[in-house]
PDB file of C-alpha atoms in Angstrom:
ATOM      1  CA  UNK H1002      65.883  89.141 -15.962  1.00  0.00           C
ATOM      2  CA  UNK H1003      65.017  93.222 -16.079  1.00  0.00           C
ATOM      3  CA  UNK H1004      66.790  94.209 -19.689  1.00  0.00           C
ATOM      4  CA  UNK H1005      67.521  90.580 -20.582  1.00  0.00           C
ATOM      5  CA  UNK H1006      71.183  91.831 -20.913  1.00  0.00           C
ATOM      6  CA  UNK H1007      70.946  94.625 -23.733  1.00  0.00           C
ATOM      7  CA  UNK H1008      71.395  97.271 -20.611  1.00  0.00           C
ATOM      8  CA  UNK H1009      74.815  97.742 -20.193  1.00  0.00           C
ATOM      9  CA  UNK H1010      75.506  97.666 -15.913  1.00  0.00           C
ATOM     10  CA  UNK H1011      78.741  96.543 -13.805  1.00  0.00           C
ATOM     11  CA  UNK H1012      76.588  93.031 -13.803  1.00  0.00           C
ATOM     12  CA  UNK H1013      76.848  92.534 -17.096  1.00  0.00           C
ATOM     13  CA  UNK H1014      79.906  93.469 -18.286  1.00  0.00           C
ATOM     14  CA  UNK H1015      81.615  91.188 -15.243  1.00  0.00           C
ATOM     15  CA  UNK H1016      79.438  88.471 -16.623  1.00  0.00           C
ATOM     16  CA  UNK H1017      80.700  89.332 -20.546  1.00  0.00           C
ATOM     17  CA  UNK H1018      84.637  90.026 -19.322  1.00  0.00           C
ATOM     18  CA  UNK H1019      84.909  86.403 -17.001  1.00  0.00           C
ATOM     19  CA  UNK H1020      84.732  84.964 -20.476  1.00  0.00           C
ATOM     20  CA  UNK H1021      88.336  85.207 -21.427  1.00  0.00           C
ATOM     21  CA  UNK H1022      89.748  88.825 -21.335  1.00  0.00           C
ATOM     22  CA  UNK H1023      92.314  90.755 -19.026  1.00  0.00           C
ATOM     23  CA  UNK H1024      91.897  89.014 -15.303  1.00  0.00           C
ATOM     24  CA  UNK H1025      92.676  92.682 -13.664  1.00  0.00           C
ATOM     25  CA  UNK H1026      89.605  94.054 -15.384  1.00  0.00           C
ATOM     26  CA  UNK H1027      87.579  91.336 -14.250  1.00  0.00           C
ATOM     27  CA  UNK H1028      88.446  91.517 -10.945  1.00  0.00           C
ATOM     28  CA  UNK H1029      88.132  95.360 -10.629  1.00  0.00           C
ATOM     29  CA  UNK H1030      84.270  94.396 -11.718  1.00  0.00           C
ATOM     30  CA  UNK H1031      84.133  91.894  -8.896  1.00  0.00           C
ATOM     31  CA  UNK H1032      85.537  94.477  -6.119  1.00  0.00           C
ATOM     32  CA  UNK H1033      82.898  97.287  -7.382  1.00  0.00           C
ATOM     33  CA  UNK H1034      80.255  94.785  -7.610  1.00  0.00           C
ATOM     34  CA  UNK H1035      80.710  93.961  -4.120  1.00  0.00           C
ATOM     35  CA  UNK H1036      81.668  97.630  -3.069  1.00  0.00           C
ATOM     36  CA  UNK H1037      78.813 100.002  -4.406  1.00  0.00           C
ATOM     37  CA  UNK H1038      75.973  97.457  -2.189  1.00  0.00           C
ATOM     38  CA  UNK H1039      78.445  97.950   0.963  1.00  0.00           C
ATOM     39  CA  UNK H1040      78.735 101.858   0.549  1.00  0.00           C
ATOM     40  CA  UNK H1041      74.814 102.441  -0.270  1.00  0.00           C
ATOM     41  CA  UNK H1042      73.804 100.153   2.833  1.00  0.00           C
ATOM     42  CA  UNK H1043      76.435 101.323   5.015  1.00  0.00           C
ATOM     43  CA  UNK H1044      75.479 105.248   4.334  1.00  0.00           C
ATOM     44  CA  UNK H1045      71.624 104.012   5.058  1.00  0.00           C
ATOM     45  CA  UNK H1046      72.664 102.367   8.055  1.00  0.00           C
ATOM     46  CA  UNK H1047      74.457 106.102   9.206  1.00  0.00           C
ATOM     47  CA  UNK H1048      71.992 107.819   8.231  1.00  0.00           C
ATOM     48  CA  UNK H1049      69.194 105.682   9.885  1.00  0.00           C
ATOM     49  CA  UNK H1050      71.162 106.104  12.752  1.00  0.00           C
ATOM     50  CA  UNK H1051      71.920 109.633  13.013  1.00  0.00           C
ATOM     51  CA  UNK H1052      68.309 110.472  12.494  1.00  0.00           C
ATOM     52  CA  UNK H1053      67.525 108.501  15.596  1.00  0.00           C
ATOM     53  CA  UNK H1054      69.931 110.219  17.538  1.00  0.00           C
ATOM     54  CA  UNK H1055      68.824 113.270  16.635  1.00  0.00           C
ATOM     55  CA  UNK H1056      64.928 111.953  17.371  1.00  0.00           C
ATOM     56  CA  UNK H1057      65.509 110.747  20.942  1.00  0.00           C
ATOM     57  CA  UNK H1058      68.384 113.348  22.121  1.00  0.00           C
ATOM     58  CA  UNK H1059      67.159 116.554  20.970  1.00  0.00           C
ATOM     59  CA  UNK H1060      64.050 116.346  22.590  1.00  0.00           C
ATOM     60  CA  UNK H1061      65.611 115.667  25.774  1.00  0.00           C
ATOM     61  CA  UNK H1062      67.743 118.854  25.870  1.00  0.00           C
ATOM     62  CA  UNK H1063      65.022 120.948  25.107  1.00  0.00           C
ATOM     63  CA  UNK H1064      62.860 119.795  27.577  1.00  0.00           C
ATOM     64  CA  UNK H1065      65.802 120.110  30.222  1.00  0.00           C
ATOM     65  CA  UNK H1066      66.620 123.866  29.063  1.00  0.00           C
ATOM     66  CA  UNK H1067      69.895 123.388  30.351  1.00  0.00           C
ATOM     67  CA  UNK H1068      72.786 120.636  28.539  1.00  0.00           C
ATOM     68  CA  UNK H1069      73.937 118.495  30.899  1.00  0.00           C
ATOM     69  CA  UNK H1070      75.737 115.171  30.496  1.00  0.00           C
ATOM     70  CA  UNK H1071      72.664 112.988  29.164  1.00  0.00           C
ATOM     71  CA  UNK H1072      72.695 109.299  30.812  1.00  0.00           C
ATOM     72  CA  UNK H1073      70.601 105.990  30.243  1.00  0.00           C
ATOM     73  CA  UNK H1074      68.216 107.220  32.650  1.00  0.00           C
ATOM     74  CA  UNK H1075      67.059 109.505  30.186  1.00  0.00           C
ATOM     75  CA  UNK H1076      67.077 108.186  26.996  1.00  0.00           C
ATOM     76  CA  UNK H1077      63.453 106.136  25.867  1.00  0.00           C
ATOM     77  CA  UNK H1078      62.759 103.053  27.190  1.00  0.00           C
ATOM     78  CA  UNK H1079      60.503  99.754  25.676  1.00  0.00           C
ATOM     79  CA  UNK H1080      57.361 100.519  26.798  1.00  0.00           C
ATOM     80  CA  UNK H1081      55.952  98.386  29.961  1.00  0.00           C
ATOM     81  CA  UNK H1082      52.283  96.785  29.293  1.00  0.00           C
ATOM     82  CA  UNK H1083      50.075  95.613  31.852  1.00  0.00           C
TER      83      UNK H1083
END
């Protein structure tokens, strides 16, 4: 285990507080334990996904010169192998 427990984090002081003290505390640990993964991989997921946008539509436009209603037509394809 990285610290072997001498680093204070959310981790360990849910782990120290399930041992007896206020239940409320204990359970506010629990909700940001299971919050702070779902924000960090839910703003990587929007992020990964904007950045594609961006890749694969603004290319198109400025190829076209002119902005038009962009439809699956357009947008990149798997490529076909022989």
């Amino acid at each position: 285990m990285l610290g072997a427990g001498r680093i204070a984090t959310i981790t360990t002081e849910a782990v120290a507080l399930s041992s007896g003290f206020d239940r409320r505390v204990t359970a506010i640990y629990a909700i940001w334990q299971a919050l702070l993964p779902l924000i960090f991989f839910t703003l990587a997921i929007v992020i990964s996904r904007l950045q594609i946008h961006r890749r694969t539509i603004n290319p198109i436009v400025k190829k076209t010169a002119r902005k038009e209603a962009i439809t699956h037509d357009v947008l990149p394809r798997k490529p076909r192998h022989p």
